[in-house]
Short mmCIF file of C-alpha atoms in Angstrom, two decimals:
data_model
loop_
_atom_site.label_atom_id
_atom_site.label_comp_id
_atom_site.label_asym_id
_atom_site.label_seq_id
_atom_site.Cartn_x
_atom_site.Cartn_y
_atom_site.Cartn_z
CA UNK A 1 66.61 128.12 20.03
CA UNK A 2 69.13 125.61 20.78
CA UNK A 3 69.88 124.92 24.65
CA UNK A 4 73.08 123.20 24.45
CA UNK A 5 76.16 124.64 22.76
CA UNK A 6 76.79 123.06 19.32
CA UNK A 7 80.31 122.56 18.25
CA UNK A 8 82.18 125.65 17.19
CA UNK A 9 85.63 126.16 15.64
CA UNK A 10 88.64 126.23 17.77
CA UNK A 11 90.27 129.01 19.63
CA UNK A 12 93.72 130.32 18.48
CA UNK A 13 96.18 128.09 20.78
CA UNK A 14 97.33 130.88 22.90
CA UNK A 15 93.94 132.23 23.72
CA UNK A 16 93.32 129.00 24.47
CA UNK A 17 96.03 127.86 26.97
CA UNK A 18 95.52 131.62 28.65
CA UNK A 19 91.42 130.76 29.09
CA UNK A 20 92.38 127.16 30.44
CA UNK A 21 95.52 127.92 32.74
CA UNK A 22 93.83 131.20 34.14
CA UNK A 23 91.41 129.68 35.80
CA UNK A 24 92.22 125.67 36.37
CA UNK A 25 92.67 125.85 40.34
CA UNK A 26 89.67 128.00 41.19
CA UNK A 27 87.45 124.94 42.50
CA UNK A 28 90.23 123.75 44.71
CA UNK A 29 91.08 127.09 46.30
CA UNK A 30 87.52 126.88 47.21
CA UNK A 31 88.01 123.40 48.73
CA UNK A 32 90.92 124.38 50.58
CA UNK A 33 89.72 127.93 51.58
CA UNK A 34 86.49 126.68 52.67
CA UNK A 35 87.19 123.76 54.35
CA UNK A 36 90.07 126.07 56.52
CA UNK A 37 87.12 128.28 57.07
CA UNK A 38 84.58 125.95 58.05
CA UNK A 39 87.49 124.39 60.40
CA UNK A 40 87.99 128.42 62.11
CA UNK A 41 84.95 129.02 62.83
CA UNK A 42 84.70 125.56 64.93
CA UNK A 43 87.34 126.49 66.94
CA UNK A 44 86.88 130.20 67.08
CA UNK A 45 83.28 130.37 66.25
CA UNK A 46 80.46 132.15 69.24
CA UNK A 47 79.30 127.91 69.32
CA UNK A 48 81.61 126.30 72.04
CA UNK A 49 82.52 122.28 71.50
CA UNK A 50 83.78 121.64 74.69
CA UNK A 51 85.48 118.28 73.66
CA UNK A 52 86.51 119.09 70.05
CA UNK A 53 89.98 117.64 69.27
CA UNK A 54 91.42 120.25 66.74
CA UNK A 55 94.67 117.79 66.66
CA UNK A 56 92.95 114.55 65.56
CA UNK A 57 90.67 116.45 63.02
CA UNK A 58 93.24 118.64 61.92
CA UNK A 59 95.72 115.78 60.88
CA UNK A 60 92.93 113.79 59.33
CA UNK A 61 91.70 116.68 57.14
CA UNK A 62 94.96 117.76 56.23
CA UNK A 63 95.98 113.75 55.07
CA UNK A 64 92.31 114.60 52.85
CA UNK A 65 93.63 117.54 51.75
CA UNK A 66 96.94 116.21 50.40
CA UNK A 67 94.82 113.54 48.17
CA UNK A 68 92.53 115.76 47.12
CA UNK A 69 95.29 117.97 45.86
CA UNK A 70 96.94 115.15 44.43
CA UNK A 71 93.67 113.46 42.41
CA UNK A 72 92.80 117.44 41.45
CA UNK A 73 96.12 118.41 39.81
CA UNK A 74 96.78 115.26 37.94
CA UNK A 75 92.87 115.66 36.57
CA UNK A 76 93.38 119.45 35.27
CA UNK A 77 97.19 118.63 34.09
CA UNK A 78 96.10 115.22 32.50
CA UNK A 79 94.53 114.45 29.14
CA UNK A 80 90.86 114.88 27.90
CA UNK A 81 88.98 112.33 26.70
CA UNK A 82 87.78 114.12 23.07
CA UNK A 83 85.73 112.53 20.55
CA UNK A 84 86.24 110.07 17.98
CA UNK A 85 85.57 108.66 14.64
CA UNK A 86 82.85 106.42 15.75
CA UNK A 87 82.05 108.91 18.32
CA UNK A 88 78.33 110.30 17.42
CA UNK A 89 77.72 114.29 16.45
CA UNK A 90 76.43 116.39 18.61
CA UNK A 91 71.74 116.35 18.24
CA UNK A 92 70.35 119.42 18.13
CA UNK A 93 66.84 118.45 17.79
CA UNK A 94 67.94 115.71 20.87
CA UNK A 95 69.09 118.76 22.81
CA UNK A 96 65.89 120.61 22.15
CA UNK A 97 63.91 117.74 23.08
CA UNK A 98 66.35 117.13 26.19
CA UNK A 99 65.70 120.93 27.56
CA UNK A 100 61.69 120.68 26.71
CA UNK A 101 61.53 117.44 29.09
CA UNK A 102 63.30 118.81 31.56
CA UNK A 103 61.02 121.38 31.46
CA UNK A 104 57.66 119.93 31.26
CA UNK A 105 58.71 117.73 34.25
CA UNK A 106 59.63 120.03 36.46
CA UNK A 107 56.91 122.39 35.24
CA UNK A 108 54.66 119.68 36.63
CA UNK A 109 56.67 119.10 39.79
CA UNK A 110 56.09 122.64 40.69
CA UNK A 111 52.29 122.54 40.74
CA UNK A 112 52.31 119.37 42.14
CA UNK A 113 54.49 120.84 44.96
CA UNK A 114 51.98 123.66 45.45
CA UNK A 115 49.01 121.71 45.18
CA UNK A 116 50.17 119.73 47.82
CA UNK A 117 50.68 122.47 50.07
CA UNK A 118 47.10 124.07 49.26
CA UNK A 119 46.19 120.57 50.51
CA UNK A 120 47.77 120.65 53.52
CA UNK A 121 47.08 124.23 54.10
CA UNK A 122 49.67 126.83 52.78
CA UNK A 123 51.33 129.36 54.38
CA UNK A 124 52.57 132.05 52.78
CA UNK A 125 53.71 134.30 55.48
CA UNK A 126 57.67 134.20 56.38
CA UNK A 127 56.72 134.59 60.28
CA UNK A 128 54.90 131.20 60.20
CA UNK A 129 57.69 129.47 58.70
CA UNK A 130 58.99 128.11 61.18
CA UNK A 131 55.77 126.24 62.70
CA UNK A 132 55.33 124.80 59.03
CA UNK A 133 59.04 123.07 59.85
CA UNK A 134 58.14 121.34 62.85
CA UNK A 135 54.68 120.34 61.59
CA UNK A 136 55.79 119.19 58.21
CA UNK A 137 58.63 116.92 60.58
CA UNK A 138 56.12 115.28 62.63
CA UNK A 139 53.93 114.20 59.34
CA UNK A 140 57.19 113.09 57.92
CA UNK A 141 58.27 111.34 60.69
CA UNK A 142 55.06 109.67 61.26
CA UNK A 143 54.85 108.67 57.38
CA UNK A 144 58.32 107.32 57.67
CA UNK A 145 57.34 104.75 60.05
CA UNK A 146 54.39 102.97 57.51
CA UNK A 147 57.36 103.47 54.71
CA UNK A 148 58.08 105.62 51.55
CA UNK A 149 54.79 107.57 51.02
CA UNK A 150 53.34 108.46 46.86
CA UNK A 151 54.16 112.22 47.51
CA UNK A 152 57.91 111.14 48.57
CA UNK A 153 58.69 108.93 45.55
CA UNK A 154 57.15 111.16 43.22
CA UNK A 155 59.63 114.13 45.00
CA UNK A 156 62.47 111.87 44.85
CA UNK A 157 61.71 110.94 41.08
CA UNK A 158 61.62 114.59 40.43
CA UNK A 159 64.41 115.57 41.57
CA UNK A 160 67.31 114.85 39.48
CA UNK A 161 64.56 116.40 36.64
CA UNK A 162 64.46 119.96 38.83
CA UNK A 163 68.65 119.92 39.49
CA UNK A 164 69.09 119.60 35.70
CA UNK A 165 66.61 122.69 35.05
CA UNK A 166 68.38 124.74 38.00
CA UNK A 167 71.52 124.41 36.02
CA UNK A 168 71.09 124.41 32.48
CA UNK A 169 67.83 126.95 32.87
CA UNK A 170 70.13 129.30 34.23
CA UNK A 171 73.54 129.08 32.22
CA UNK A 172 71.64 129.16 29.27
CA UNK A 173 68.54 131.69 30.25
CA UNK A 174 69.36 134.75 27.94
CA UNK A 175 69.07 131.94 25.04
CA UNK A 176 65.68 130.99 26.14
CA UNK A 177 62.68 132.11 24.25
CA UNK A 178 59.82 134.09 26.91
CA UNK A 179 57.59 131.35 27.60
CA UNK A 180 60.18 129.19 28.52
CA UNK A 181 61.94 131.97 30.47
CA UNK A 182 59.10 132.26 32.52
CA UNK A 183 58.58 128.46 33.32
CA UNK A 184 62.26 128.12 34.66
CA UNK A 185 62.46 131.52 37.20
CA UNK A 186 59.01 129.78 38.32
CA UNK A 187 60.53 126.50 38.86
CA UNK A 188 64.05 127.76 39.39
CA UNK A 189 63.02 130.59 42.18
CA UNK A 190 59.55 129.54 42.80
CA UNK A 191 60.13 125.75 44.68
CA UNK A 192 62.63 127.30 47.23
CA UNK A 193 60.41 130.04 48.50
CA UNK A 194 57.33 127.43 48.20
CA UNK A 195 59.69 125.02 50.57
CA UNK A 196 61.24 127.72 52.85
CA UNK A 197 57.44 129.28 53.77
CA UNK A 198 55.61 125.89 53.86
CA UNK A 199 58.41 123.27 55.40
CA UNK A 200 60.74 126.12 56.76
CA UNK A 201 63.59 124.75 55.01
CA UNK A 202 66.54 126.66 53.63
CA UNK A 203 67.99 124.17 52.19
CA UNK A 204 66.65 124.44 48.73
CA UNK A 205 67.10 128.04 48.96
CA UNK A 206 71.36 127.02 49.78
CA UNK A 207 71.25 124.53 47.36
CA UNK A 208 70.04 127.16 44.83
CA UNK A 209 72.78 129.36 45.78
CA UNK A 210 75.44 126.87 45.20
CA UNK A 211 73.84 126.26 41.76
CA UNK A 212 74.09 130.03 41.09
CA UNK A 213 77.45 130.52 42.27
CA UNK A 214 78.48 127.81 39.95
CA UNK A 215 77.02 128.95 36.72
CA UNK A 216 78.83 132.32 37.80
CA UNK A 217 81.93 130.70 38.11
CA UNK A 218 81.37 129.00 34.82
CA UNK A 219 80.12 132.31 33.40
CA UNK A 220 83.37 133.98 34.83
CA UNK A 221 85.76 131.71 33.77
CA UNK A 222 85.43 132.66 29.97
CA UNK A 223 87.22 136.03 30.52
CA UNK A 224 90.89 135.85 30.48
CA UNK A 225 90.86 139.08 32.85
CA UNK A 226 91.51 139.14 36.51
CA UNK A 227 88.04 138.93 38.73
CA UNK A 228 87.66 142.27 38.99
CA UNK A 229 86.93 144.17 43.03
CA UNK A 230 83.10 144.92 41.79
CA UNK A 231 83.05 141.04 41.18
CA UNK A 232 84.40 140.61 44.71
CA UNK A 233 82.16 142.91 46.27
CA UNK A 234 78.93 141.47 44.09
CA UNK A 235 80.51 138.12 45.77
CA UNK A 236 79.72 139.53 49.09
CA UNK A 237 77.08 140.85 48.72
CA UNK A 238 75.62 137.46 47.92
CA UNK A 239 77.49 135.92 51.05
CA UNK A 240 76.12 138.48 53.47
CA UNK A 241 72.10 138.08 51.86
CA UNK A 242 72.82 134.28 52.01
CA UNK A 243 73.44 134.21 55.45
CA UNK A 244 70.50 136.57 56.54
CA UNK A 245 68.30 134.60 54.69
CA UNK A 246 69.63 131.74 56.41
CA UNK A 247 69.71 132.98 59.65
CA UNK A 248 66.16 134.66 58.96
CA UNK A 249 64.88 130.68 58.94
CA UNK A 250 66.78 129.27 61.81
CA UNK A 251 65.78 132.01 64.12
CA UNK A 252 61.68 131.60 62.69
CA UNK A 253 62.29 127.67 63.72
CA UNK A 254 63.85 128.14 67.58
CA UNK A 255 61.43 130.89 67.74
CA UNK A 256 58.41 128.46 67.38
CA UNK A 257 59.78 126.25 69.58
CA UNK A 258 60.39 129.48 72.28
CA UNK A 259 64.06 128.92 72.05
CA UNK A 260 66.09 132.33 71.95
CA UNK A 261 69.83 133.50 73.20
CA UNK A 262 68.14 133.76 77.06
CA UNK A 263 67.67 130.05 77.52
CA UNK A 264 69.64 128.16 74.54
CA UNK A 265 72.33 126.89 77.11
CA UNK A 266 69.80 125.27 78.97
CA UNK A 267 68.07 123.52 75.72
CA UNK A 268 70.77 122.50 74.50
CA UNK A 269 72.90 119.24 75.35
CA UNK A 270 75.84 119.43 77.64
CA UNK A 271 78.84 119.19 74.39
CA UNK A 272 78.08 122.66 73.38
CA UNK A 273 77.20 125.98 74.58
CA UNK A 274 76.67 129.23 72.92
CA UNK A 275 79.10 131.95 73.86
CA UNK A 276 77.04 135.08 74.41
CA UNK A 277 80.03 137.02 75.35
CA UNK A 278 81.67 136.34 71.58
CA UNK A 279 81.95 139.44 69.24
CA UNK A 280 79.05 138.49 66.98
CA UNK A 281 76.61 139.08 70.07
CA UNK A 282 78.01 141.61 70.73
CA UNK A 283 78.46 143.64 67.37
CA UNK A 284 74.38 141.95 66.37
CA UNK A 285 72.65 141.91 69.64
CA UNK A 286 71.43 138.84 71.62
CA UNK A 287 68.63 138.14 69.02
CA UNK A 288 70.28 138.41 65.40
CA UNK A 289 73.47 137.06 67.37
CA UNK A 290 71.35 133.77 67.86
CA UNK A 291 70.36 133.80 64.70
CA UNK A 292 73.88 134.07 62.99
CA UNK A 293 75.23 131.75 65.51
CA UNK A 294 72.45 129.26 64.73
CA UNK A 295 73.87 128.89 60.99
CA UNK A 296 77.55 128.57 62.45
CA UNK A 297 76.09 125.96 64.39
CA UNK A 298 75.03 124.44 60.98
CA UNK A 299 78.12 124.81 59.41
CA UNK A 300 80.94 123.22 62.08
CA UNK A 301 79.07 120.75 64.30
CA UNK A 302 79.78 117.92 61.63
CA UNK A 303 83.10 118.73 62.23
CA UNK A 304 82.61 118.14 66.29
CA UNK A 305 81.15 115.07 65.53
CA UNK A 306 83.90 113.69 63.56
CA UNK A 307 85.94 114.30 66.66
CA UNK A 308 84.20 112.10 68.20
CA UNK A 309 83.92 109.10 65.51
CA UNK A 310 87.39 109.59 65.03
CA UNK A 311 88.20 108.58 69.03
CA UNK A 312 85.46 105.57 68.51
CA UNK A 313 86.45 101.89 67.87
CA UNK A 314 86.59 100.56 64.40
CA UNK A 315 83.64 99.62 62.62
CA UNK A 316 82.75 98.40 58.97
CA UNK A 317 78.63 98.71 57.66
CA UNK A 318 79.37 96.25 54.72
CA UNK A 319 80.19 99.05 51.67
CA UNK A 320 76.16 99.96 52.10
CA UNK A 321 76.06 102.09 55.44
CA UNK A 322 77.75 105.06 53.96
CA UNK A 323 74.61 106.27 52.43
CA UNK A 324 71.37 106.40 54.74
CA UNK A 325 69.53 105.61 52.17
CA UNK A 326 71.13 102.72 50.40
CA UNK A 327 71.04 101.10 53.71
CA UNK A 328 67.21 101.64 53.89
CA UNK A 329 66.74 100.34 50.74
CA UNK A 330 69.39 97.32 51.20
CA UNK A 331 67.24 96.41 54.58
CA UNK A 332 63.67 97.19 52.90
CA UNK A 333 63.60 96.21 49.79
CA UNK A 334 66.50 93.30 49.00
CA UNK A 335 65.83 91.99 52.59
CA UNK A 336 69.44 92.19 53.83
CA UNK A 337 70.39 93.09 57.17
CA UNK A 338 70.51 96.77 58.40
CA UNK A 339 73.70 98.24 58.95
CA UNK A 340 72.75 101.32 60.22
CA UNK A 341 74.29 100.19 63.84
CA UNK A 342 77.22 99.16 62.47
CA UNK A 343 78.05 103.13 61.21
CA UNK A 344 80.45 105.65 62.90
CA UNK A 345 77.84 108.10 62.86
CA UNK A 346 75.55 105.88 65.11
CA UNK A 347 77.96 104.31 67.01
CA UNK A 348 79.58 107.70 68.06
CA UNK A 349 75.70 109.11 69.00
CA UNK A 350 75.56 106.24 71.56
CA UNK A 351 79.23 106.28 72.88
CA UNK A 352 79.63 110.40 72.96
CA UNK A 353 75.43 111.28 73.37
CA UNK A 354 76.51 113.91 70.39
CA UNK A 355 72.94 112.59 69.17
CA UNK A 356 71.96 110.72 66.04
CA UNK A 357 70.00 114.10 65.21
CA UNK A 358 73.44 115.73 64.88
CA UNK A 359 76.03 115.45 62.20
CA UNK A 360 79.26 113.75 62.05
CA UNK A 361 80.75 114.69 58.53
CA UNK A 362 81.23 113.10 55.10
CA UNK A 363 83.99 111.42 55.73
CA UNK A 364 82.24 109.58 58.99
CA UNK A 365 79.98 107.90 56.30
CA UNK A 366 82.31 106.71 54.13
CA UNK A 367 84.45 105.77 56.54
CA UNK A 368 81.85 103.70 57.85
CA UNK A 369 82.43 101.79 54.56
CA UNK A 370 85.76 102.42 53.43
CA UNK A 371 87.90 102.89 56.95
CA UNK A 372 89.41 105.82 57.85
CA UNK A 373 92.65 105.26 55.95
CA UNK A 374 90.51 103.54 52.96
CA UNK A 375 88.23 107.07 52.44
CA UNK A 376 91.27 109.27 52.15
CA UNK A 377 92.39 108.15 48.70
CA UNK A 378 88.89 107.69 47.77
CA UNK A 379 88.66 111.11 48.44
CA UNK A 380 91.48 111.76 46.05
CA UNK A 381 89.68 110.08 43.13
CA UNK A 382 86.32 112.03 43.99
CA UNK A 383 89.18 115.18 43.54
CA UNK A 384 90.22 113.86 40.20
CA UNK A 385 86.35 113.92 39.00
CA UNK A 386 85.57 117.10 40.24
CA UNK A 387 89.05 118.50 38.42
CA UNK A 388 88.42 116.60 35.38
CA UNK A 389 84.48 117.98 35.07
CA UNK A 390 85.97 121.84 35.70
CA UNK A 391 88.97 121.20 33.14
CA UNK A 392 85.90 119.96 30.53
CA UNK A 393 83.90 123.04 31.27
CA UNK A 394 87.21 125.29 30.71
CA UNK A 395 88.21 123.73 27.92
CA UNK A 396 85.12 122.78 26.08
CA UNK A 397 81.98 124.24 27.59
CA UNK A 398 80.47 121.01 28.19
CA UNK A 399 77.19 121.12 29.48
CA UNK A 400 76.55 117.41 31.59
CA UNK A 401 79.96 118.26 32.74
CA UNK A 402 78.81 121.23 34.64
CA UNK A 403 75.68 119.44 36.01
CA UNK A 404 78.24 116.73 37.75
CA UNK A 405 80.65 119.56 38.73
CA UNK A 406 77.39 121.31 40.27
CA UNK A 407 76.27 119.02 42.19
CA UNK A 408 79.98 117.76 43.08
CA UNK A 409 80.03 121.60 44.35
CA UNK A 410 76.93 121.06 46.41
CA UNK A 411 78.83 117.87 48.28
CA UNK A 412 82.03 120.01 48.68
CA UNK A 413 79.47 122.59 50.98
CA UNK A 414 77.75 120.23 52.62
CA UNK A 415 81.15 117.90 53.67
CA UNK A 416 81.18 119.46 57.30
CA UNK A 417 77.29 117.89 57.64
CA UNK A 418 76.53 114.43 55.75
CA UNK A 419 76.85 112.14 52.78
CA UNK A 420 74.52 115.04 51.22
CA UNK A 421 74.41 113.71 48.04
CA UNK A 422 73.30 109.84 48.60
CA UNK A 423 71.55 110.40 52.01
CA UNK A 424 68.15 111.05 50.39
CA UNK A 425 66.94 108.87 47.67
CA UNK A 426 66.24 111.84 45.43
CA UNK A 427 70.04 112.77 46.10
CA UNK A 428 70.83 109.25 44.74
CA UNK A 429 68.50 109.63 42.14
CA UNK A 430 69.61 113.17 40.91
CA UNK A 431 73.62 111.73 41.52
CA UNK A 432 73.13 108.50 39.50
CA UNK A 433 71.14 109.92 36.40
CA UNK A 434 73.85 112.83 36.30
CA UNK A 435 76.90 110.29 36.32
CA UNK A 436 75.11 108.25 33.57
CA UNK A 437 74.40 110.83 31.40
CA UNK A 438 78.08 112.71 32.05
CA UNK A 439 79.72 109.77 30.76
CA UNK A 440 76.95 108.65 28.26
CA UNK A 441 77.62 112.31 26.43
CA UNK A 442 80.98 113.70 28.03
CA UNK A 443 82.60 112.37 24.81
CA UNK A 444 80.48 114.23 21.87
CA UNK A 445 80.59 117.50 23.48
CA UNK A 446 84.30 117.05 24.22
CA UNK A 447 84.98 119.67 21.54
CA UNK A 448 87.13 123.22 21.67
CA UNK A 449 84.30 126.41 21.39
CA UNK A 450 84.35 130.00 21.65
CA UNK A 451 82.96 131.31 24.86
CA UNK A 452 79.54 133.01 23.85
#
């Protein structure tokens, strides 16, 4: 069994240019179709912002919008970089080996996950989820203090090892022999539901689902027929379970807290207020209404808090405050000074009271490091990588670009909330050792194949 895809012979030109032009925009009709989404539901959404300015934000997005469209088309419509004469064949006993570590560390990262819990005292009952959240926050936040703990580093290290195996386990599953079938749907589905019942997180559980709905992309984008309705109905489906499951979570963590519809006004800070009267209280009831309204909530505040960064004065955090982590590091480790201060995102908590708890948006961070002019054609280049990694995959299958275009995916989804990919150091971990290896092996596997 071989993991990767060796090289095959070319496709006939025309079958070719069909496969490639059929399908070259469909990441950034997502970017554009979500991000008008994301921006509708702020304004029109059952969570209120009662100082949101839709003009400010809406020029500034749409000035993002232009350069990513820009960096995106000239990736797709420019030239690949193919191999050469010096460039080395593609390993297939490397690629075996490559898979089998992958495998055998995050085989290991799962049982050291659920050891862990055991040790702490597992639950595995969905009703006490939301208890395990807030108790798993105040360890955290206690550890945090004395610094980076064993069980962190070791998660962080593991991480880029499990968003490999997410991927590549599941694009290439059917090819998988039984044993190692089992050890990635135990990894693969097994860490989410260990994370959402013990820390009452869904965010592995939506970071899963972004994974999936790029390998189905990926999957989808070898047929040079129209998506058919089934397709777009299967696609709902998923949306619809997605946000139940999400909303299943947020209402287990208010509910622990004795936070429902009746008194969320009057726990909540004086910027927002929840809309009881809106139609998705009234179609779902006050309860289920909450709930839905709770992952709303998660999915437009950062865009209320770049309202507000965008009215505060400018700043600059020194090309290291765009990443909460870096910064950390920066301050602990190489002894420079923190710059966390110096960010919009914690500037704007002070000046607004939106809360350093809350969320301000991507482009806040980088902003933070790269002005607010500066991160709009940065923005554009980010475009032409994500292009470039979904032309690769189109035209050549290649596997370490779909991990960068995966996780690239994963930061389009988050952009309302953070820097998701670098706030964490197991997001920087995960981002660097994927950008190495993309460009380490982009090169050799670079080459035209016939969609299995």
């Amino acid at each position: 069994m071989t993991p990767l895809p060796l090289p095959m012979r070319a496709m006939s030109p025309a079958v070719h240019v069909a496969t490639r032009d059929g399908v070259l925009y469909w990441p950034l009709i997502f970017f554009i179709a979500y991000l008008a989404f994301t921006l509708l539901l702020t304004v029109a959404g059952p969570v209120v912002y009662l100082h949101f300015d839709i003009v400010r934000v809406g020029v500034y997005l749409a000035a993002i919008t232009a350069a990513v469209i820009a960096g995106y088309v000239f990736a797709v419509r420019g030239r690949m970089i193919t191999p050469t004469a010096t460039t080395p064949p593609i390993n297939e006993n490397w690629e075996r080996m490559f898979f089998n570590v992958l495998l055998a560390v995050s085989g290991l990262g799962f049982l050291f996950t659920l050891v862990t819990f055991i040790g702490q005292g597992a639950n595995f009952s969905l009703s006490g989820a939301g208890e395990a959240y807030f108790d798993l926050y105040e360890r955290e936040r206690g550890a945090a203090a004395q610094g980076y703990s064993l069980s962190f580093i070791l998660y962080s290290a593991l991480a880029p090892f499990i968003f490999m195996l997410n991927v590549l386990g599941l694009y290439y599953f059917r090819k998988l022999g039984l044993a190692q079938k089992v050890l990635v749907a135990m990894v693969v589905f097994g860490s989410p539901i260990l994370f959402m019942l013990n820390a009452g997180q869904q965010k592995t559980i939506g970071d899963l689902i972004v994974y999936m709905g790029c390998i189905f992309v990926i999957m989808a984008s070898r047929s040079r027929k129209p998506i058919s309705l089934r397709t777009y109905a299967l696609l709902f489906a998923v949306a619809i379970a997605a946000v139940y499951i999400f909303s299943f979570i947020l209402a287990n963590r208010y509910t622990a807290i004795g936070i429902g519809a009746h008194n969320i006004n009057y726990r909540e800070i004086d910027l927002i207020y929840y809309d009881t009267t809106h139609p998705v209280f009234r179609i779902f009831g006050p309860d289920r209404g909450f709930a839905i309204s709770a992952v709303v909530m998660y999915l437009t505040n950062g865009w209320n808090g770049l309202s507000y960064a965008l009215h505060t004065e400018p700043t600059w955090s020194y090309l290291y405050g765009s990443s909460y982590s870096i910064s950390v590091i920066a301050e602990r480790y190489l002894g420079l000074e923190s710059v966390l201060d110096l960010t919009y995102p914690s500037i704007t908590a002070y000046e607004s009271g939106w809360g350093t708890t809350r969320w301000y948006s991507v482009f806040a961070w980088f902003a933070s490091d790269f002005t607010w002019i500066g991160t709009i054609p940065l923005f554009g280049w980010l475009a032409y990588v994500y292009g470039r990694c979904w032309a690769e995959i189109v035209e050549f299958r290649n596997p370490f670009s779909m991990l960068l275009f995966s996780l690239l995916t994963l930061g389009v989804v988050m952009m309302p909330a953070n820097n998701q990919l670098m706030q964490t150091p197991g997001g920087l971990a995960t981002l660097g050792l994927t950008v190495v290896l993309y460009l380490v092996y982009r090169r050799r596997y670079n080459r035209v194949q016939i969609p299995a």
